[in-house]
Short mmCIF file of C-alpha atoms in Angstrom, two decimals:
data_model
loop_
_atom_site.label_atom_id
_atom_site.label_comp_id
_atom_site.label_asym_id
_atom_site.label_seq_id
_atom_site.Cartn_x
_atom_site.Cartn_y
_atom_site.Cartn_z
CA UNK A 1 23.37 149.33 20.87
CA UNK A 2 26.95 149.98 22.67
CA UNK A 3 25.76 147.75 25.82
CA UNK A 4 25.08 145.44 23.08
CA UNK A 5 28.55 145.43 21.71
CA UNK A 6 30.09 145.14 24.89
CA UNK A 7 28.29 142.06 26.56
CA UNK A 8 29.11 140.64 22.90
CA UNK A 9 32.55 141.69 23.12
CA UNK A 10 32.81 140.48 26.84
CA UNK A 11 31.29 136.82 26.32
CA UNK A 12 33.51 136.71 23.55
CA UNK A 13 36.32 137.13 25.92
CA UNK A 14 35.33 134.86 28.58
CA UNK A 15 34.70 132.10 25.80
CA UNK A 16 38.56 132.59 24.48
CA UNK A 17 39.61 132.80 27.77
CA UNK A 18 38.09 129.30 28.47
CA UNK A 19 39.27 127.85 25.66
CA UNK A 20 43.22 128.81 26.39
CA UNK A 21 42.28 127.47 29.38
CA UNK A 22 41.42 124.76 29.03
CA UNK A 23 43.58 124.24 26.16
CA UNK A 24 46.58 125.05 29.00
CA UNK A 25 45.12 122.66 31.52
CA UNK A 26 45.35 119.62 28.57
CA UNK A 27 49.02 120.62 28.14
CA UNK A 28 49.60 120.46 31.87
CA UNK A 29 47.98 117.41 31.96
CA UNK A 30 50.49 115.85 29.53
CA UNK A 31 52.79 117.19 30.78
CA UNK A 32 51.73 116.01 34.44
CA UNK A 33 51.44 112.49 32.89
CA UNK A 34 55.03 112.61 31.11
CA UNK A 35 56.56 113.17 34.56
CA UNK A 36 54.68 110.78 36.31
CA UNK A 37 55.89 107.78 33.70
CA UNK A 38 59.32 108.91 34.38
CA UNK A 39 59.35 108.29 38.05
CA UNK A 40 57.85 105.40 37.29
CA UNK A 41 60.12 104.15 35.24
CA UNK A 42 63.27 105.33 37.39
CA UNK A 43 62.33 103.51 39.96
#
């Protein structure tokens, strides 16, 4: 039952992991883009 519980508990993790991942690589990506527009429009 406790092997159980912890492969539960440790998918769990890896799943919330991914998701603040990947919810920090969208943010980067805006931010990426934000930067990008103002070079462009600097020069």
């Amino acid at each position: 039952m406790k092997t159980k519980i912890e492969k539960l508990q440790h998918v769990l993790c890896d799943f919330v992991h991914s998701l603040f991942f990947l919810e920090y690589e969208h943010l980067l990506t805006k931010e990426e883009k934000s930067k990008l527009s103002w070079k462009k429009q600097k020069q």
